[in-house]
Amino acid sequence: MHSFIDKWRRLPRIAYIFGVSNFVIAAGAFVMPFLTLMLTKKLGMSTLEAAFYVNIVFVAYVPATILGGWLTDRIGRKTVYIGAICLEILATACAGFYANQFELIYFLFAIAFMNGMVSPVMQAWQADYSTPENRQMVFGTSYFGWNLGFAIGPAVAGLLFNNHFQLMFWGDAFTTFCAMVLILFLLPHEKPEQTETESPEREAEKAHEGGMWSLLLSRPRLLLFALVGYFLNLIYGQMAFSVPIHLDATFGADGPAIFGQLWMVNALMVVVFTPFVAGLSGRYSTYFNIAIAAVCYGIGFSLLGSTNSFMLLSMSIAVFTFGEVMSATNSQAHIANESPKNFRGRMSGTLNLLIGAGYGMSPLLSGLFIDKWGIEMIWPTVFGIGMVCAVAILLIRPKSVVAAS
């Protein structure tokens, strides 16, 4: 136990700063978790229409992550982060004035775009100040802060949704502004080469002389790793799309409030699991940890759609949340460990684009699936996908890998 606590104490300062800023942002995360319900309940769209427009919003992440990764490596972490966050705050605040109009979709697209730009910046920034030995804990600390805030944000948003819809946007913008101020004054402005911390013997992190395509083609196992991540995110996307539809059909007018409460349960479970998972998962390879995540995703979501009991819903949330923590604390660390120092932003942006495409495509594919076979059949299907992912990630694992890679 003493060694476990000592590991957390020795983490770089940036891990705690990102943890606090993520907490502040997530405590006001009122908008994106309720995207599906906004379109169906406030704009009156059908399930299939909502699936289409949710997918359109998520498409924003495609150019955003590529642009964000490229700019991160070119002009520095802090400049890109502050610029994108400021534009996201502006778009979120303006969206409040169009909360019940179709034009809301344009602002949601802009919010998603800026959010997508920020993602590779944060991952590259944290990789700069960490080593392969502590990266799972560094990324886990940031993730911990996000979910500690998420235990508050969606639950509050669920209470605001019916009668104070506009406040969801303005509250979200305010908390994001507060987090931006923290980053502005507390984090350094150095470029990657000035903050290099990786061990010299780490061949995978040495500077790459060629272009992006030659780098990706030289690491096929990393591409396969990202492909498995795509299907895991396809499963995880059910939380934002199929779950609220299931709850709306099951609980009627109480659906949005219960949905917010389940997000709170999810966040609280992350808070409970993250310190231990991040500290202990280093004993095993990232491949093995992702396989565990896939099994938990499959089991958790299959149980989630088979009950109308809040207690059983919460238990299924706990199962898939354990997998979520495993995935979040290992996938980004794995990508950072396999990325050259001068390509961290672009590698993060490109691979997370592939992984995130699963989440982005999930609403559209799920909407088409539900329209044809019904909401009941989505749950055994995601169970099957989860089991296939678990087997696939173990098959691509290098034979020599035993401990964390």
PDB file of C-alpha atoms in Angstrom, residues 192-399:
ATOM      1  CA  PRO A 192       8.032  19.034 -26.590  1.00  0.00           C
ATOM      2  CA  GLU A 193      11.790  19.158 -27.115  1.00  0.00           C
ATOM      3  CA  GLN A 194      12.163  21.376 -24.053  1.00  0.00           C
ATOM      4  CA  THR A 195      10.296  19.019 -21.763  1.00  0.00           C
ATOM      5  CA  GLU A 196      11.646  15.659 -22.899  1.00  0.00           C
ATOM      6  CA  THR A 197      11.522  13.027 -20.173  1.00  0.00           C
ATOM      7  CA  GLU A 198      11.567   9.650 -21.885  1.00  0.00           C
ATOM      8  CA  SER A 199      14.368   7.180 -21.254  1.00  0.00           C
ATOM      9  CA  PRO A 200      17.022   7.206 -24.001  1.00  0.00           C
ATOM     10  CA  GLU A 201      16.703   3.465 -24.516  1.00  0.00           C
ATOM     11  CA  ARG A 202      13.060   3.746 -25.602  1.00  0.00           C
ATOM     12  CA  GLU A 203      13.492   3.115 -29.329  1.00  0.00           C
ATOM     13  CA  ALA A 204       9.788   3.600 -30.102  1.00  0.00           C
ATOM     14  CA  GLU A 205       9.856   7.195 -28.790  1.00  0.00           C
ATOM     15  CA  LYS A 206      12.922   8.380 -30.673  1.00  0.00           C
ATOM     16  CA  ALA A 207      12.347  11.086 -33.299  1.00  0.00           C
ATOM     17  CA  HIS A 208      11.084   9.814 -36.662  1.00  0.00           C
ATOM     18  CA  GLU A 209      12.690  11.240 -39.789  1.00  0.00           C
ATOM     19  CA  GLY A 210      10.051  10.305 -42.369  1.00  0.00           C
ATOM     20  CA  GLY A 211       6.435  11.313 -42.863  1.00  0.00           C
ATOM     21  CA  MET A 212       3.230  10.277 -41.165  1.00  0.00           C
ATOM     22  CA  TRP A 213       2.352   7.520 -43.630  1.00  0.00           C
ATOM     23  CA  SER A 214       5.740   5.841 -43.391  1.00  0.00           C
ATOM     24  CA  LEU A 215       5.472   5.957 -39.600  1.00  0.00           C
ATOM     25  CA  LEU A 216       2.029   4.338 -39.541  1.00  0.00           C
ATOM     26  CA  LEU A 217       3.014   1.644 -42.046  1.00  0.00           C
ATOM     27  CA  SER A 218       6.076   0.800 -39.979  1.00  0.00           C
ATOM     28  CA  ARG A 219       3.860   0.006 -36.945  1.00  0.00           C
ATOM     29  CA  PRO A 220       1.041  -2.272 -38.157  1.00  0.00           C
ATOM     30  CA  ARG A 221       0.426  -3.698 -34.674  1.00  0.00           C
ATOM     31  CA  LEU A 222      -0.414  -0.197 -33.449  1.00  0.00           C
ATOM     32  CA  LEU A 223      -2.952   0.192 -36.264  1.00  0.00           C
ATOM     33  CA  LEU A 224      -4.573  -3.118 -35.287  1.00  0.00           C
ATOM     34  CA  PHE A 225      -4.654  -1.941 -31.676  1.00  0.00           C
ATOM     35  CA  ALA A 226      -6.522   1.183 -32.799  1.00  0.00           C
ATOM     36  CA  LEU A 227      -8.916  -0.931 -34.878  1.00  0.00           C
ATOM     37  CA  VAL A 228      -9.908  -2.913 -31.787  1.00  0.00           C
ATOM     38  CA  GLY A 229     -10.366   0.431 -30.033  1.00  0.00           C
ATOM     39  CA  TYR A 230     -12.762   1.438 -32.821  1.00  0.00           C
ATOM     40  CA  PHE A 231     -15.077  -1.480 -32.044  1.00  0.00           C
ATOM     41  CA  LEU A 232     -14.845  -0.885 -28.295  1.00  0.00           C
ATOM     42  CA  ASN A 233     -15.963   2.690 -28.862  1.00  0.00           C
ATOM     43  CA  LEU A 234     -18.756   1.395 -31.063  1.00  0.00           C
ATOM     44  CA  ILE A 235     -19.962  -0.428 -27.949  1.00  0.00           C
ATOM     45  CA  TYR A 236     -19.330   2.514 -25.620  1.00  0.00           C
ATOM     46  CA  GLY A 237     -21.388   4.779 -27.878  1.00  0.00           C
ATOM     47  CA  GLN A 238     -24.503   2.929 -26.712  1.00  0.00           C
ATOM     48  CA  MET A 239     -24.342   4.934 -23.489  1.00  0.00           C
ATOM     49  CA  ALA A 240     -25.011   8.136 -25.416  1.00  0.00           C
ATOM     50  CA  PHE A 241     -27.558   6.744 -27.870  1.00  0.00           C
ATOM     51  CA  SER A 242     -29.225   3.375 -27.200  1.00  0.00           C
ATOM     52  CA  VAL A 243     -29.304   3.705 -23.411  1.00  0.00           C
ATOM     53  CA  PRO A 244     -31.349   6.961 -23.346  1.00  0.00           C
ATOM     54  CA  ILE A 245     -33.732   5.459 -25.922  1.00  0.00           C
ATOM     55  CA  HIS A 246     -34.096   2.335 -23.767  1.00  0.00           C
ATOM     56  CA  LEU A 247     -34.718   4.447 -20.656  1.00  0.00           C
ATOM     57  CA  ASP A 248     -37.208   6.690 -22.441  1.00  0.00           C
ATOM     58  CA  ALA A 249     -39.160   3.640 -23.632  1.00  0.00           C
ATOM     59  CA  THR A 250     -39.000   2.053 -20.174  1.00  0.00           C
ATOM     60  CA  PHE A 251     -39.517   5.009 -17.820  1.00  0.00           C
ATOM     61  CA  GLY A 252     -41.277   7.609 -19.993  1.00  0.00           C
ATOM     62  CA  ALA A 253     -41.079  11.168 -18.641  1.00  0.00           C
ATOM     63  CA  ASP A 254     -38.674  10.051 -15.897  1.00  0.00           C
ATOM     64  CA  GLY A 255     -36.184   8.830 -18.517  1.00  0.00           C
ATOM     65  CA  PRO A 256     -33.989  11.987 -18.700  1.00  0.00           C
ATOM     66  CA  ALA A 257     -33.635  12.226 -14.911  1.00  0.00           C
ATOM     67  CA  ILE A 258     -32.790   8.518 -14.610  1.00  0.00           C
ATOM     68  CA  PHE A 259     -30.322   8.875 -17.487  1.00  0.00           C
ATOM     69  CA  GLY A 260     -28.565  11.670 -15.605  1.00  0.00           C
ATOM     70  CA  GLN A 261     -28.491   9.552 -12.455  1.00  0.00           C
ATOM     71  CA  LEU A 262     -26.908   6.654 -14.344  1.00  0.00           C
ATOM     72  CA  TRP A 263     -24.228   9.002 -15.665  1.00  0.00           C
ATOM     73  CA  MET A 264     -23.609   9.957 -12.045  1.00  0.00           C
ATOM     74  CA  VAL A 265     -23.322   6.279 -11.060  1.00  0.00           C
ATOM     75  CA  ASN A 266     -20.897   5.772 -13.942  1.00  0.00           C
ATOM     76  CA  ALA A 267     -18.776   8.713 -12.816  1.00  0.00           C
ATOM     77  CA  LEU A 268     -18.772   7.632  -9.165  1.00  0.00           C
ATOM     78  CA  MET A 269     -17.699   4.134 -10.172  1.00  0.00           C
ATOM     79  CA  VAL A 270     -14.849   5.638 -12.198  1.00  0.00           C
ATOM     80  CA  VAL A 271     -13.795   7.620  -9.135  1.00  0.00           C
ATOM     81  CA  VAL A 272     -13.736   4.407  -7.099  1.00  0.00           C
ATOM     82  CA  PHE A 273     -11.988   2.260  -9.708  1.00  0.00           C
ATOM     83  CA  THR A 274      -9.455   4.634 -11.309  1.00  0.00           C
ATOM     84  CA  PRO A 275      -6.809   4.947  -8.537  1.00  0.00           C
ATOM     85  CA  PHE A 276      -6.539   1.183  -8.165  1.00  0.00           C
ATOM     86  CA  VAL A 277      -6.817   0.291 -11.839  1.00  0.00           C
ATOM     87  CA  ALA A 278      -4.214   2.893 -12.865  1.00  0.00           C
ATOM     88  CA  GLY A 279      -1.854   1.746 -10.131  1.00  0.00           C
ATOM     89  CA  LEU A 280      -2.262  -1.998 -10.597  1.00  0.00           C
ATOM     90  CA  SER A 281      -2.726  -2.350 -14.354  1.00  0.00           C
ATOM     91  CA  GLY A 282       0.976  -1.617 -14.829  1.00  0.00           C
ATOM     92  CA  ARG A 283       1.642  -5.182 -13.727  1.00  0.00           C
ATOM     93  CA  TYR A 284       0.144  -6.456 -16.975  1.00  0.00           C
ATOM     94  CA  SER A 285       0.515  -5.526 -20.619  1.00  0.00           C
ATOM     95  CA  THR A 286      -1.771  -2.924 -22.127  1.00  0.00           C
ATOM     96  CA  TYR A 287      -2.993  -5.644 -24.510  1.00  0.00           C
ATOM     97  CA  PHE A 288      -4.194  -7.835 -21.645  1.00  0.00           C
ATOM     98  CA  ASN A 289      -5.804  -4.875 -19.873  1.00  0.00           C
ATOM     99  CA  ILE A 290      -7.716  -3.892 -23.019  1.00  0.00           C
ATOM    100  CA  ALA A 291      -8.943  -7.486 -23.346  1.00  0.00           C
ATOM    101  CA  ILE A 292     -10.374  -7.237 -19.820  1.00  0.00           C
ATOM    102  CA  ALA A 293     -12.017  -3.957 -20.825  1.00  0.00           C
ATOM    103  CA  ALA A 294     -13.639  -5.608 -23.857  1.00  0.00           C
ATOM    104  CA  VAL A 295     -15.133  -8.397 -21.741  1.00  0.00           C
ATOM    105  CA  CYS A 296     -16.528  -5.873 -19.241  1.00  0.00           C
ATOM    106  CA  TYR A 297     -18.027  -3.785 -22.059  1.00  0.00           C
ATOM    107  CA  GLY A 298     -19.782  -6.770 -23.550  1.00  0.00           C
ATOM    108  CA  ILE A 299     -21.170  -8.051 -20.252  1.00  0.00           C
ATOM    109  CA  GLY A 300     -22.059  -4.636 -18.818  1.00  0.00           C
ATOM    110  CA  PHE A 301     -24.032  -3.374 -21.806  1.00  0.00           C
ATOM    111  CA  SER A 302     -25.778  -6.675 -22.410  1.00  0.00           C
ATOM    112  CA  LEU A 303     -27.076  -6.569 -18.828  1.00  0.00           C
ATOM    113  CA  LEU A 304     -27.942  -2.875 -19.113  1.00  0.00           C
ATOM    114  CA  GLY A 305     -30.585  -3.472 -21.741  1.00  0.00           C
ATOM    115  CA  SER A 306     -32.269  -6.415 -20.027  1.00  0.00           C
ATOM    116  CA  THR A 307     -33.713  -4.767 -16.924  1.00  0.00           C
ATOM    117  CA  ASN A 308     -35.939  -1.911 -15.730  1.00  0.00           C
ATOM    118  CA  SER A 309     -34.649  -2.032 -12.139  1.00  0.00           C
ATOM    119  CA  PHE A 310     -32.512   0.966 -11.169  1.00  0.00           C
ATOM    120  CA  MET A 311     -30.442  -1.227  -8.849  1.00  0.00           C
ATOM    121  CA  LEU A 312     -29.661  -3.728 -11.632  1.00  0.00           C
ATOM    122  CA  LEU A 313     -29.046  -0.885 -14.075  1.00  0.00           C
ATOM    123  CA  SER A 314     -26.504   0.526 -11.616  1.00  0.00           C
ATOM    124  CA  MET A 315     -24.821  -2.873 -11.255  1.00  0.00           C
ATOM    125  CA  SER A 316     -24.460  -3.242 -15.011  1.00  0.00           C
ATOM    126  CA  ILE A 317     -23.072   0.299 -15.145  1.00  0.00           C
ATOM    127  CA  ALA A 318     -20.430  -0.759 -12.594  1.00  0.00           C
ATOM    128  CA  VAL A 319     -19.357  -3.697 -14.763  1.00  0.00           C
ATOM    129  CA  PHE A 320     -18.875  -1.728 -17.963  1.00  0.00           C
ATOM    130  CA  THR A 321     -17.332   1.173 -16.009  1.00  0.00           C
ATOM    131  CA  PHE A 322     -14.552  -1.092 -14.782  1.00  0.00           C
ATOM    132  CA  GLY A 323     -13.856  -1.837 -18.442  1.00  0.00           C
ATOM    133  CA  GLU A 324     -14.062   1.853 -19.285  1.00  0.00           C
ATOM    134  CA  VAL A 325     -11.385   2.667 -16.713  1.00  0.00           C
ATOM    135  CA  MET A 326      -9.199  -0.167 -17.988  1.00  0.00           C
ATOM    136  CA  SER A 327      -9.544   1.120 -21.540  1.00  0.00           C
ATOM    137  CA  ALA A 328      -9.031   4.806 -20.731  1.00  0.00           C
ATOM    138  CA  THR A 329      -5.933   4.325 -18.576  1.00  0.00           C
ATOM    139  CA  ASN A 330      -4.260   1.907 -20.999  1.00  0.00           C
ATOM    140  CA  SER A 331      -5.116   2.914 -24.568  1.00  0.00           C
ATOM    141  CA  GLN A 332      -3.681   6.443 -24.410  1.00  0.00           C
ATOM    142  CA  ALA A 333      -0.614   5.256 -22.509  1.00  0.00           C
ATOM    143  CA  HIS A 334      -0.040   2.570 -25.145  1.00  0.00           C
ATOM    144  CA  ILE A 335      -0.267   5.082 -28.004  1.00  0.00           C
ATOM    145  CA  ALA A 336       2.105   7.467 -26.198  1.00  0.00           C
ATOM    146  CA  ASN A 337       4.603   4.668 -25.555  1.00  0.00           C
ATOM    147  CA  GLU A 338       4.654   3.797 -29.270  1.00  0.00           C
ATOM    148  CA  SER A 339       4.789   7.383 -30.619  1.00  0.00           C
ATOM    149  CA  PRO A 340       7.999   9.219 -31.607  1.00  0.00           C
ATOM    150  CA  LYS A 341       8.492  12.389 -29.579  1.00  0.00           C
ATOM    151  CA  ASN A 342       8.207  14.639 -32.647  1.00  0.00           C
ATOM    152  CA  PHE A 343       4.963  12.981 -33.795  1.00  0.00           C
ATOM    153  CA  ARG A 344       3.018  12.776 -30.529  1.00  0.00           C
ATOM    154  CA  GLY A 345       0.316  15.233 -31.503  1.00  0.00           C
ATOM    155  CA  ARG A 346      -0.196  13.757 -34.969  1.00  0.00           C
ATOM    156  CA  MET A 347      -0.080  10.142 -33.780  1.00  0.00           C
ATOM    157  CA  SER A 348      -2.537  10.910 -31.015  1.00  0.00           C
ATOM    158  CA  GLY A 349      -4.823  12.756 -33.419  1.00  0.00           C
ATOM    159  CA  THR A 350      -4.681  10.108 -36.158  1.00  0.00           C
ATOM    160  CA  LEU A 351      -5.051   6.998 -34.003  1.00  0.00           C
ATOM    161  CA  ASN A 352      -7.671   8.557 -31.781  1.00  0.00           C
ATOM    162  CA  LEU A 353      -9.534   9.554 -34.909  1.00  0.00           C
ATOM    163  CA  LEU A 354      -9.706   5.875 -35.864  1.00  0.00           C
ATOM    164  CA  ILE A 355     -10.628   4.845 -32.331  1.00  0.00           C
ATOM    165  CA  GLY A 356     -13.098   7.691 -31.890  1.00  0.00           C
ATOM    166  CA  ALA A 357     -14.757   6.923 -35.217  1.00  0.00           C
ATOM    167  CA  GLY A 358     -16.361   3.965 -33.464  1.00  0.00           C
ATOM    168  CA  TYR A 359     -18.062   6.334 -31.034  1.00  0.00           C
ATOM    169  CA  GLY A 360     -18.957   8.709 -33.849  1.00  0.00           C
ATOM    170  CA  MET A 361     -20.487   5.994 -36.038  1.00  0.00           C
ATOM    171  CA  SER A 362     -22.270   4.330 -33.130  1.00  0.00           C
ATOM    172  CA  PRO A 363     -25.421   6.514 -33.224  1.00  0.00           C
ATOM    173  CA  LEU A 364     -25.968   6.054 -36.961  1.00  0.00           C
ATOM    174  CA  LEU A 365     -25.255   2.309 -36.986  1.00  0.00           C
ATOM    175  CA  SER A 366     -27.271   1.789 -33.809  1.00  0.00           C
ATOM    176  CA  GLY A 367     -30.150   3.856 -35.158  1.00  0.00           C
ATOM    177  CA  LEU A 368     -30.287   1.777 -38.345  1.00  0.00           C
ATOM    178  CA  PHE A 369     -30.019  -1.426 -36.307  1.00  0.00           C
ATOM    179  CA  ILE A 370     -32.791  -0.391 -33.876  1.00  0.00           C
ATOM    180  CA  ASP A 371     -35.023   0.735 -36.726  1.00  0.00           C
ATOM    181  CA  LYS A 372     -34.753  -2.706 -38.336  1.00  0.00           C
ATOM    182  CA  TRP A 373     -34.504  -5.130 -35.389  1.00  0.00           C
ATOM    183  CA  GLY A 374     -35.620  -3.139 -32.342  1.00  0.00           C
ATOM    184  CA  ILE A 375     -33.883  -1.893 -29.204  1.00  0.00           C
ATOM    185  CA  GLU A 376     -33.980  -5.351 -27.569  1.00  0.00           C
ATOM    186  CA  MET A 377     -31.582  -6.891 -30.099  1.00  0.00           C
ATOM    187  CA  ILE A 378     -28.852  -4.265 -29.701  1.00  0.00           C
ATOM    188  CA  TRP A 379     -27.702  -5.676 -26.360  1.00  0.00           C
ATOM    189  CA  PRO A 380     -26.789  -9.271 -27.322  1.00  0.00           C
ATOM    190  CA  THR A 381     -25.105  -7.827 -30.419  1.00  0.00           C
ATOM    191  CA  VAL A 382     -22.757  -5.583 -28.423  1.00  0.00           C
ATOM    192  CA  PHE A 383     -22.009  -8.546 -26.145  1.00  0.00           C
ATOM    193  CA  GLY A 384     -20.775 -10.505 -29.153  1.00  0.00           C
ATOM    194  CA  ILE A 385     -18.664  -7.585 -30.385  1.00  0.00           C
ATOM    195  CA  GLY A 386     -17.069  -7.263 -26.953  1.00  0.00           C
ATOM    196  CA  MET A 387     -16.054 -10.926 -26.838  1.00  0.00           C
ATOM    197  CA  VAL A 388     -14.574 -10.769 -30.353  1.00  0.00           C
ATOM    198  CA  CYS A 389     -12.542  -7.671 -29.385  1.00  0.00           C
ATOM    199  CA  ALA A 390     -11.162  -9.454 -26.309  1.00  0.00           C
ATOM    200  CA  VAL A 391      -9.907 -12.353 -28.417  1.00  0.00           C
ATOM    201  CA  ALA A 392      -8.567 -10.083 -31.176  1.00  0.00           C
ATOM    202  CA  ILE A 393      -6.438  -7.906 -28.870  1.00  0.00           C
ATOM    203  CA  LEU A 394      -4.805 -10.980 -27.347  1.00  0.00           C
ATOM    204  CA  LEU A 395      -4.044 -12.388 -30.801  1.00  0.00           C
ATOM    205  CA  ILE A 396      -2.131  -9.252 -31.871  1.00  0.00           C
ATOM    206  CA  ARG A 397      -0.153  -9.070 -28.621  1.00  0.00           C
ATOM    207  CA  PRO A 398       3.588  -9.661 -29.150  1.00  0.00           C
ATOM    208  CA  LYS A 399       4.653 -13.030 -27.794  1.00  0.00           C
TER     209      LYS A 399
END
